[in-house]
mmCIF file of N, CA and C and ligand atoms in Angstrom:
data_model
loop_
_atom_site.group_PDB
_atom_site.id
_atom_site.type_symbol
_atom_site.label_atom_id
_atom_site.label_comp_id
_atom_site.label_asym_id
_atom_site.label_seq_id
_atom_site.Cartn_x
_atom_site.Cartn_y
_atom_site.Cartn_z
ATOM 1 N N MET T 140 4.477 59.083 36.432
ATOM 2 C CA MET T 140 3.854 58.798 37.720
ATOM 3 C C MET T 140 3.081 57.485 37.641
ATOM 4 N N LEU T 141 3.306 56.627 38.578
ATOM 5 C CA LEU T 141 2.658 55.315 38.590
ATOM 6 C C LEU T 141 1.256 55.429 39.178
ATOM 7 N N LEU T 142 0.268 54.981 38.426
ATOM 8 C CA LEU T 142 -1.116 55.021 38.889
ATOM 9 C C LEU T 142 -1.465 53.741 39.626
ATOM 10 N N ILE T 143 -2.163 53.873 40.728
ATOM 11 C CA ILE T 143 -2.736 52.721 41.419
ATOM 12 C C ILE T 143 -4.215 52.716 41.070
ATOM 13 N N VAL T 144 -4.680 51.651 40.416
ATOM 14 C CA VAL T 144 -6.017 51.661 39.840
ATOM 15 C C VAL T 144 -6.912 50.587 40.450
ATOM 16 N N ASP T 145 -8.085 51.008 40.911
ATOM 17 C CA ASP T 145 -9.171 50.082 41.248
ATOM 18 C C ASP T 145 -10.286 50.352 40.245
ATOM 19 N N PRO T 146 -10.430 49.484 39.228
ATOM 20 C CA PRO T 146 -11.375 49.779 38.143
ATOM 21 C C PRO T 146 -12.817 49.918 38.627
ATOM 22 N N ASN T 147 -13.146 49.311 39.739
ATOM 23 C CA ASN T 147 -14.534 49.354 40.225
ATOM 24 C C ASN T 147 -15.003 50.773 40.526
ATOM 25 N N HIS T 148 -14.064 51.689 40.773
ATOM 26 C CA HIS T 148 -14.430 53.081 41.035
ATOM 27 C C HIS T 148 -15.151 53.713 39.858
ATOM 28 N N TRP T 149 -14.890 53.185 38.648
ATOM 29 C CA TRP T 149 -15.409 53.832 37.431
ATOM 30 C C TRP T 149 -16.509 53.055 36.750
ATOM 31 N N LEU T 150 -16.782 51.849 37.220
ATOM 32 C CA LEU T 150 -17.772 51.005 36.563
ATOM 33 C C LEU T 150 -19.123 51.167 37.244
ATOM 34 N N ASP T 151 -20.203 50.955 36.466
ATOM 35 C CA ASP T 151 -21.521 51.056 37.093
ATOM 36 C C ASP T 151 -21.837 49.750 37.836
ATOM 37 N N ALA T 152 -23.039 49.663 38.378
ATOM 38 C CA ALA T 152 -23.403 48.528 39.235
ATOM 39 C C ALA T 152 -23.313 47.201 38.485
ATOM 40 N N ASP T 153 -23.480 47.241 37.144
ATOM 41 C CA ASP T 153 -23.388 46.013 36.354
ATOM 42 C C ASP T 153 -21.979 45.765 35.821
ATOM 43 N N GLY T 154 -21.047 46.638 36.198
ATOM 44 C CA GLY T 154 -19.670 46.445 35.754
ATOM 45 C C GLY T 154 -19.376 47.019 34.391
ATOM 46 N N ASN T 155 -20.297 47.840 33.858
ATOM 47 C CA ASN T 155 -20.098 48.407 32.520
ATOM 48 C C ASN T 155 -19.280 49.694 32.547
ATOM 49 N N LEU T 156 -18.729 50.013 31.376
ATOM 50 C CA LEU T 156 -17.886 51.202 31.234
ATOM 51 C C LEU T 156 -18.709 52.478 31.380
ATOM 52 N N PRO T 157 -18.088 53.559 31.855
ATOM 53 C CA PRO T 157 -18.783 54.844 31.914
ATOM 54 C C PRO T 157 -19.039 55.391 30.513
ATOM 55 N N GLU T 158 -20.026 56.272 30.367
ATOM 56 C CA GLU T 158 -20.377 56.812 29.049
ATOM 57 C C GLU T 158 -19.602 58.069 28.692
ATOM 58 N N GLU T 159 -19.207 58.816 29.675
ATOM 59 C CA GLU T 159 -18.498 60.075 29.403
ATOM 60 C C GLU T 159 -17.229 59.738 28.608
ATOM 61 N N PRO T 160 -17.065 60.320 27.390
ATOM 62 C CA PRO T 160 -16.035 59.847 26.457
ATOM 63 C C PRO T 160 -14.607 59.827 27.000
ATOM 64 N N ARG T 161 -14.213 60.867 27.708
ATOM 65 C CA ARG T 161 -12.821 60.921 28.160
ATOM 66 C C ARG T 161 -12.551 59.842 29.214
ATOM 67 N N LEU T 162 -13.477 59.751 30.153
ATOM 68 C CA LEU T 162 -13.335 58.746 31.204
ATOM 69 C C LEU T 162 -13.427 57.344 30.610
ATOM 70 N N ARG T 163 -14.352 57.201 29.645
ATOM 71 C CA ARG T 163 -14.525 55.909 28.989
ATOM 72 C C ARG T 163 -13.227 55.446 28.335
ATOM 73 N N ARG T 164 -12.535 56.364 27.642
ATOM 74 C CA ARG T 164 -11.248 56.014 27.022
ATOM 75 C C ARG T 164 -10.227 55.552 28.059
ATOM 76 N N ARG T 165 -10.184 56.266 29.172
ATOM 77 C CA ARG T 165 -9.212 55.908 30.218
ATOM 78 C C ARG T 165 -9.526 54.552 30.818
ATOM 79 N N VAL T 166 -10.817 54.291 31.072
ATOM 80 C CA VAL T 166 -11.185 53.017 31.690
ATOM 81 C C VAL T 166 -11.022 51.870 30.695
ATOM 82 N N LEU T 167 -11.261 52.144 29.404
ATOM 83 C CA LEU T 167 -11.031 51.119 28.385
ATOM 84 C C LEU T 167 -9.568 50.685 28.360
ATOM 85 N N ARG T 168 -8.688 51.626 28.559
ATOM 86 C CA ARG T 168 -7.264 51.269 28.606
ATOM 87 C C ARG T 168 -7.000 50.299 29.752
ATOM 88 N N VAL T 169 -7.603 50.594 30.905
ATOM 89 C CA VAL T 169 -7.472 49.693 32.056
ATOM 90 C C VAL T 169 -8.084 48.328 31.727
ATOM 91 N N ALA T 170 -9.276 48.338 31.081
ATOM 92 C CA ALA T 170 -9.960 47.086 30.743
ATOM 93 C C ALA T 170 -9.090 46.229 29.819
ATOM 94 N N ARG T 171 -8.404 46.863 28.880
ATOM 95 C CA ARG T 171 -7.529 46.104 27.970
ATOM 96 C C ARG T 171 -6.389 45.456 28.743
ATOM 97 N N PHE T 172 -5.806 46.187 29.674
ATOM 98 C CA PHE T 172 -4.731 45.594 30.478
ATOM 99 C C PHE T 172 -5.260 44.420 31.299
ATOM 100 N N ILE T 173 -6.489 44.518 31.793
ATOM 101 C CA ILE T 173 -7.079 43.403 32.556
ATOM 102 C C ILE T 173 -7.293 42.206 31.637
ATOM 103 N N GLU T 174 -7.806 42.465 30.424
ATOM 104 C CA GLU T 174 -8.078 41.364 29.503
ATOM 105 C C GLU T 174 -6.790 40.605 29.156
ATOM 106 N N TYR T 175 -5.707 41.360 28.940
ATOM 107 C CA TYR T 175 -4.431 40.717 28.639
ATOM 108 C C TYR T 175 -3.799 40.097 29.884
ATOM 109 N N GLY T 176 -3.916 40.772 31.003
ATOM 110 C CA GLY T 176 -3.142 40.365 32.181
ATOM 111 C C GLY T 176 -3.874 39.449 33.140
ATOM 112 N N GLY T 177 -5.207 39.517 33.154
ATOM 113 C CA GLY T 177 -5.970 38.725 34.114
ATOM 114 C C GLY T 177 -5.668 37.230 34.058
ATOM 115 N N PRO T 178 -5.657 36.634 32.847
ATOM 116 C CA PRO T 178 -5.428 35.190 32.755
ATOM 117 C C PRO T 178 -3.976 34.760 32.995
ATOM 118 N N LEU T 179 -3.039 35.682 33.142
ATOM 119 C CA LEU T 179 -1.633 35.308 33.296
ATOM 120 C C LEU T 179 -1.394 34.574 34.611
ATOM 121 N N PRO T 180 -0.550 33.530 34.588
ATOM 122 C CA PRO T 180 -0.095 32.944 35.851
ATOM 123 C C PRO T 180 0.799 33.940 36.603
ATOM 124 N N GLU T 181 0.813 33.815 37.910
ATOM 125 C CA GLU T 181 1.648 34.698 38.735
ATOM 126 C C GLU T 181 3.100 34.691 38.253
ATOM 127 N N GLY T 182 3.676 35.878 38.180
ATOM 128 C CA GLY T 182 5.088 35.976 37.822
ATOM 129 C C GLY T 182 5.359 35.925 36.329
ATOM 130 N N SER T 183 4.300 35.887 35.496
ATOM 131 C CA SER T 183 4.529 35.847 34.053
ATOM 132 C C SER T 183 4.056 37.149 33.415
ATOM 133 N N LEU T 184 4.426 37.342 32.164
ATOM 134 C CA LEU T 184 4.114 38.595 31.491
ATOM 135 C C LEU T 184 3.850 38.354 30.008
ATOM 136 N N ARG T 185 3.198 39.331 29.374
ATOM 137 C CA ARG T 185 2.994 39.259 27.925
ATOM 138 C C ARG T 185 2.893 40.659 27.346
ATOM 139 N N GLU T 186 3.199 40.720 26.028
ATOM 140 C CA GLU T 186 3.073 41.988 25.323
ATOM 141 C C GLU T 186 1.616 42.192 24.918
ATOM 142 N N THR T 187 1.181 43.430 24.861
ATOM 143 C CA THR T 187 -0.178 43.764 24.431
ATOM 144 C C THR T 187 -0.115 44.540 23.116
ATOM 145 N N LEU T 188 -1.289 44.826 22.556
ATOM 146 C CA LEU T 188 -1.367 45.710 21.387
ATOM 147 C C LEU T 188 -1.816 47.107 21.809
ATOM 148 N N VAL T 189 -1.605 47.414 23.098
ATOM 149 C CA VAL T 189 -1.907 48.754 23.611
ATOM 150 C C VAL T 189 -0.642 49.595 23.487
ATOM 151 N N GLU T 190 -0.769 50.749 22.847
ATOM 152 C CA GLU T 190 0.405 51.588 22.638
ATOM 153 C C GLU T 190 0.814 52.326 23.903
ATOM 154 N N CYS T 191 2.114 52.465 24.081
ATOM 155 C CA CYS T 191 2.623 53.317 25.153
ATOM 156 C C CYS T 191 2.209 54.754 24.847
ATOM 157 N N ASN T 192 1.770 55.485 25.861
ATOM 158 C CA ASN T 192 1.368 56.873 25.596
ATOM 159 C C ASN T 192 2.332 57.900 26.176
ATOM 160 N N ARG T 193 3.522 57.454 26.546
ATOM 161 C CA ARG T 193 4.528 58.394 27.060
ATOM 162 C C ARG T 193 5.199 59.137 25.904
ATOM 163 N N ARG T 194 5.725 60.291 26.254
ATOM 164 C CA ARG T 194 6.451 61.089 25.273
ATOM 165 C C ARG T 194 7.807 61.506 25.839
ATOM 166 N N PRO T 195 8.730 60.505 25.937
ATOM 167 C CA PRO T 195 10.052 60.869 26.461
ATOM 168 C C PRO T 195 10.752 61.821 25.485
ATOM 169 N N HIS T 196 11.350 62.856 26.007
ATOM 170 C CA HIS T 196 12.013 63.874 25.182
ATOM 171 C C HIS T 196 11.064 64.430 24.112
ATOM 172 N N ARG T 197 9.775 64.516 24.473
ATOM 173 C CA ARG T 197 8.724 65.097 23.607
ATOM 174 C C ARG T 197 8.509 64.331 22.301
ATOM 175 N N LYS T 198 9.008 63.113 22.223
ATOM 176 C CA LYS T 198 8.732 62.263 21.054
ATOM 177 C C LYS T 198 7.915 61.063 21.520
ATOM 178 N N ALA T 199 6.879 60.717 20.757
ATOM 179 C CA ALA T 199 6.026 59.595 21.155
ATOM 180 C C ALA T 199 6.860 58.324 21.283
ATOM 181 N N CYS T 200 6.714 57.624 22.401
ATOM 182 C CA CYS T 200 7.407 56.352 22.586
ATOM 183 C C CYS T 200 6.804 55.333 21.612
ATOM 184 N N PRO T 201 7.624 54.584 20.867
ATOM 185 C CA PRO T 201 7.106 53.609 19.905
ATOM 186 C C PRO T 201 6.731 52.269 20.547
ATOM 187 N N GLY T 202 6.860 52.180 21.864
ATOM 188 C CA GLY T 202 6.677 50.887 22.524
ATOM 189 C C GLY T 202 5.236 50.420 22.587
ATOM 190 N N LEU T 203 5.080 49.110 22.712
ATOM 191 C CA LEU T 203 3.792 48.514 23.064
ATOM 192 C C LEU T 203 3.876 48.120 24.539
ATOM 193 N N MET T 204 2.736 48.248 25.214
ATOM 194 C CA MET T 204 2.723 47.961 26.645
ATOM 195 C C MET T 204 2.807 46.457 26.910
ATOM 196 N N TRP T 205 3.394 46.114 28.038
ATOM 197 C CA TRP T 205 3.419 44.739 28.544
ATOM 198 C C TRP T 205 2.623 44.709 29.845
ATOM 199 N N VAL T 206 2.101 43.540 30.171
ATOM 200 C CA VAL T 206 1.461 43.354 31.480
ATOM 201 C C VAL T 206 2.161 42.212 32.219
ATOM 202 N N ARG T 207 2.202 42.342 33.529
ATOM 203 C CA ARG T 207 2.856 41.341 34.383
ATOM 204 C C ARG T 207 1.950 41.048 35.560
ATOM 205 N N LYS T 208 1.792 39.755 35.871
ATOM 206 C CA LYS T 208 0.987 39.356 37.032
ATOM 207 C C LYS T 208 1.885 39.254 38.253
ATOM 208 N N GLU T 209 1.572 40.016 39.279
ATOM 209 C CA GLU T 209 2.392 40.074 40.483
ATOM 210 C C GLU T 209 2.015 38.972 41.480
ATOM 211 N N PRO T 210 2.889 38.686 42.453
ATOM 212 C CA PRO T 210 2.585 37.678 43.479
ATOM 213 C C PRO T 210 1.302 37.997 44.256
ATOM 214 N N ASP T 211 0.953 39.267 44.406
ATOM 215 C CA ASP T 211 -0.281 39.626 45.137
ATOM 216 C C ASP T 211 -1.490 39.672 44.190
ATOM 217 N N ASP T 212 -1.337 39.174 42.960
ATOM 218 C CA ASP T 212 -2.403 39.066 41.964
ATOM 219 C C ASP T 212 -2.730 40.392 41.271
ATOM 220 N N SER T 213 -2.030 41.456 41.610
ATOM 221 C CA SER T 213 -2.263 42.704 40.873
ATOM 222 C C SER T 213 -1.600 42.604 39.492
ATOM 223 N N ILE T 214 -2.027 43.501 38.597
ATOM 224 C CA ILE T 214 -1.523 43.530 37.221
ATOM 225 C C ILE T 214 -0.742 44.831 37.028
ATOM 226 N N VAL T 215 0.501 44.720 36.620
ATOM 227 C CA VAL T 215 1.312 45.903 36.342
ATOM 228 C C VAL T 215 1.419 46.072 34.834
ATOM 229 N N ALA T 216 1.137 47.286 34.349
ATOM 230 C CA ALA T 216 1.302 47.602 32.928
ATOM 231 C C ALA T 216 2.533 48.489 32.799
ATOM 232 N N PHE T 217 3.439 48.082 31.910
ATOM 233 C CA PHE T 217 4.701 48.814 31.799
ATOM 234 C C PHE T 217 5.197 48.769 30.362
ATOM 235 N N CYS T 218 6.158 49.644 30.061
ATOM 236 C CA CYS T 218 6.722 49.721 28.719
ATOM 237 C C CYS T 218 8.185 49.309 28.758
ATOM 238 N N MET T 219 8.553 48.366 27.895
ATOM 239 C CA MET T 219 9.934 47.880 27.837
ATOM 240 C C MET T 219 10.853 48.889 27.155
ATOM 241 N N ILE T 220 10.276 49.765 26.334
ATOM 242 C CA ILE T 220 11.098 50.681 25.555
ATOM 243 C C ILE T 220 11.518 51.895 26.389
ATOM 244 N N CYS T 221 10.524 52.589 26.971
ATOM 245 C CA CYS T 221 10.884 53.763 27.782
ATOM 246 C C CYS T 221 11.067 53.380 29.250
ATOM 247 N N LYS T 222 10.884 52.088 29.576
ATOM 248 C CA LYS T 222 11.183 51.556 30.917
ATOM 249 C C LYS T 222 10.322 52.173 32.004
ATOM 250 N N GLN T 223 9.080 52.543 31.638
ATOM 251 C CA GLN T 223 8.209 53.170 32.624
ATOM 252 C C GLN T 223 7.084 52.219 33.018
ATOM 253 N N ASP T 224 6.813 52.141 34.323
ATOM 254 C CA ASP T 224 5.595 51.491 34.792
ATOM 255 C C ASP T 224 4.467 52.497 34.662
ATOM 256 N N GLU T 225 3.354 52.096 34.036
ATOM 257 C CA GLU T 225 2.240 53.041 33.876
ATOM 258 C C GLU T 225 1.221 52.904 34.997
ATOM 259 N N MET T 226 0.803 51.664 35.312
ATOM 260 C CA MET T 226 -0.200 51.506 36.361
ATOM 261 C C MET T 226 -0.129 50.135 37.014
ATOM 262 N N VAL T 227 -0.635 50.087 38.253
ATOM 263 C CA VAL T 227 -0.838 48.835 38.967
ATOM 264 C C VAL T 227 -2.339 48.702 39.178
ATOM 265 N N ILE T 228 -2.913 47.579 38.714
ATOM 266 C CA ILE T 228 -4.361 47.393 38.789
ATOM 267 C C ILE T 228 -4.665 46.324 39.830
ATOM 268 N N HIS T 229 -5.508 46.666 40.796
ATOM 269 C CA HIS T 229 -5.943 45.660 41.757
ATOM 270 C C HIS T 229 -7.466 45.583 41.732
ATOM 271 N N SER T 230 -8.037 44.645 42.444
ATOM 272 C CA SER T 230 -9.500 44.463 42.497
ATOM 273 C C SER T 230 -10.117 44.336 41.107
ATOM 274 N N TRP T 231 -9.383 43.681 40.216
ATOM 275 C CA TRP T 231 -9.854 43.498 38.834
ATOM 276 C C TRP T 231 -10.584 42.167 38.661
ATOM 277 N N GLN T 232 -10.492 41.298 39.674
ATOM 278 C CA GLN T 232 -10.894 39.884 39.495
ATOM 279 C C GLN T 232 -12.370 39.699 39.182
ATOM 280 N N GLU T 233 -13.214 40.643 39.596
ATOM 281 C CA GLU T 233 -14.649 40.504 39.354
ATOM 282 C C GLU T 233 -15.115 41.292 38.126
ATOM 283 N N THR T 234 -14.180 41.896 37.394
ATOM 284 C CA THR T 234 -14.593 42.697 36.234
ATOM 285 C C THR T 234 -14.917 41.791 35.047
ATOM 286 N N LEU T 235 -15.565 42.372 34.045
ATOM 287 C CA LEU T 235 -16.007 41.611 32.867
ATOM 288 C C LEU T 235 -14.849 41.081 32.035
ATOM 289 N N TRP T 236 -13.649 41.613 32.261
ATOM 290 C CA TRP T 236 -12.512 41.288 31.391
ATOM 291 C C TRP T 236 -11.515 40.351 32.053
ATOM 292 N N ALA T 237 -11.829 39.917 33.260
ATOM 293 C CA ALA T 237 -10.865 39.168 34.067
ATOM 294 C C ALA T 237 -10.449 37.841 33.432
ATOM 295 N N GLU T 238 -11.351 37.215 32.665
ATOM 296 C CA GLU T 238 -11.057 35.891 32.109
ATOM 297 C C GLU T 238 -10.348 35.977 30.768
ATOM 298 N N GLY T 239 -10.021 37.185 30.318
ATOM 299 C CA GLY T 239 -9.370 37.326 29.021
ATOM 300 C C GLY T 239 -10.395 37.555 27.921
ATOM 301 N N MET T 240 -9.977 37.325 26.679
ATOM 302 C CA MET T 240 -10.870 37.551 25.541
ATOM 303 C C MET T 240 -12.122 36.692 25.654
ATOM 304 N N MET T 241 -13.227 37.216 25.155
ATOM 305 C CA MET T 241 -14.465 36.427 25.176
ATOM 306 C C MET T 241 -14.319 35.184 24.308
ATOM 307 N N GLU T 242 -15.081 34.159 24.660
ATOM 308 C CA GLU T 242 -15.075 32.921 23.887
ATOM 309 C C GLU T 242 -15.717 33.183 22.522
ATOM 310 N N PRO T 243 -15.294 32.447 21.487
ATOM 311 C CA PRO T 243 -15.924 32.611 20.175
ATOM 312 C C PRO T 243 -17.403 32.246 20.230
ATOM 313 N N ILE T 244 -18.181 32.959 19.437
ATOM 314 C CA ILE T 244 -19.607 32.659 19.299
ATOM 315 C C ILE T 244 -19.868 32.289 17.845
ATOM 316 N N LEU T 245 -20.521 31.168 17.614
ATOM 317 C CA LEU T 245 -20.870 30.792 16.245
ATOM 318 C C LEU T 245 -21.904 31.768 15.706
ATOM 319 N N GLU T 246 -21.688 32.227 14.476
ATOM 320 C CA GLU T 246 -22.562 33.238 13.899
ATOM 321 C C GLU T 246 -24.026 32.765 13.893
ATOM 322 N N ARG T 247 -24.213 31.482 13.610
ATOM 323 C CA ARG T 247 -25.587 30.992 13.505
ATOM 324 C C ARG T 247 -26.287 30.964 14.859
ATOM 325 N N GLU T 248 -25.508 31.066 15.937
ATOM 326 C CA GLU T 248 -26.129 31.062 17.276
ATOM 327 C C GLU T 248 -26.372 32.482 17.785
ATOM 328 N N LEU T 249 -25.887 33.472 17.040
ATOM 329 C CA LEU T 249 -25.964 34.852 17.507
ATOM 330 C C LEU T 249 -27.381 35.363 17.701
ATOM 331 N N PRO T 250 -28.331 35.090 16.765
ATOM 332 C CA PRO T 250 -29.675 35.622 16.955
ATOM 333 C C PRO T 250 -30.293 35.191 18.293
ATOM 334 N N ALA T 251 -29.913 34.039 18.785
ATOM 335 C CA ALA T 251 -30.456 33.546 20.048
ATOM 336 C C ALA T 251 -30.066 34.456 21.222
ATOM 337 N N LEU T 252 -29.018 35.245 21.039
ATOM 338 C CA LEU T 252 -28.563 36.118 22.125
ATOM 339 C C LEU T 252 -29.391 37.395 22.209
ATOM 340 N N HIS T 253 -30.127 37.717 21.148
ATOM 341 C CA HIS T 253 -30.882 38.970 21.154
ATOM 342 C C HIS T 253 -32.252 38.794 21.805
HETATM 343 ZN ZN1 ZN I 327 7.151 53.612 26.308
#
């Protein structure tokens, strides 16, 4: 079943992840797809290190998920191996993960952040 996801439903006012462990795991999966897919140009795609969680014929799918940026700016997460679309993410643009991986921080500058 294809999920239509608006991550803002699960984030607090500051955009942080929920604390409840099960929900947190689910939203983290969405956040990873945003981090990989947000920076993509429209119509392009990339592989992620997020594992497919489908079990076709009761065997775990060995695939890694891919993300694709759609013409309407939504992000589709899908598996090339079992050929399943897992979710379509919209309204992700204002989330903490929209710009992709965080920029590197020099270790010597880290104490200044505390
Ligand atoms: Zn799969």
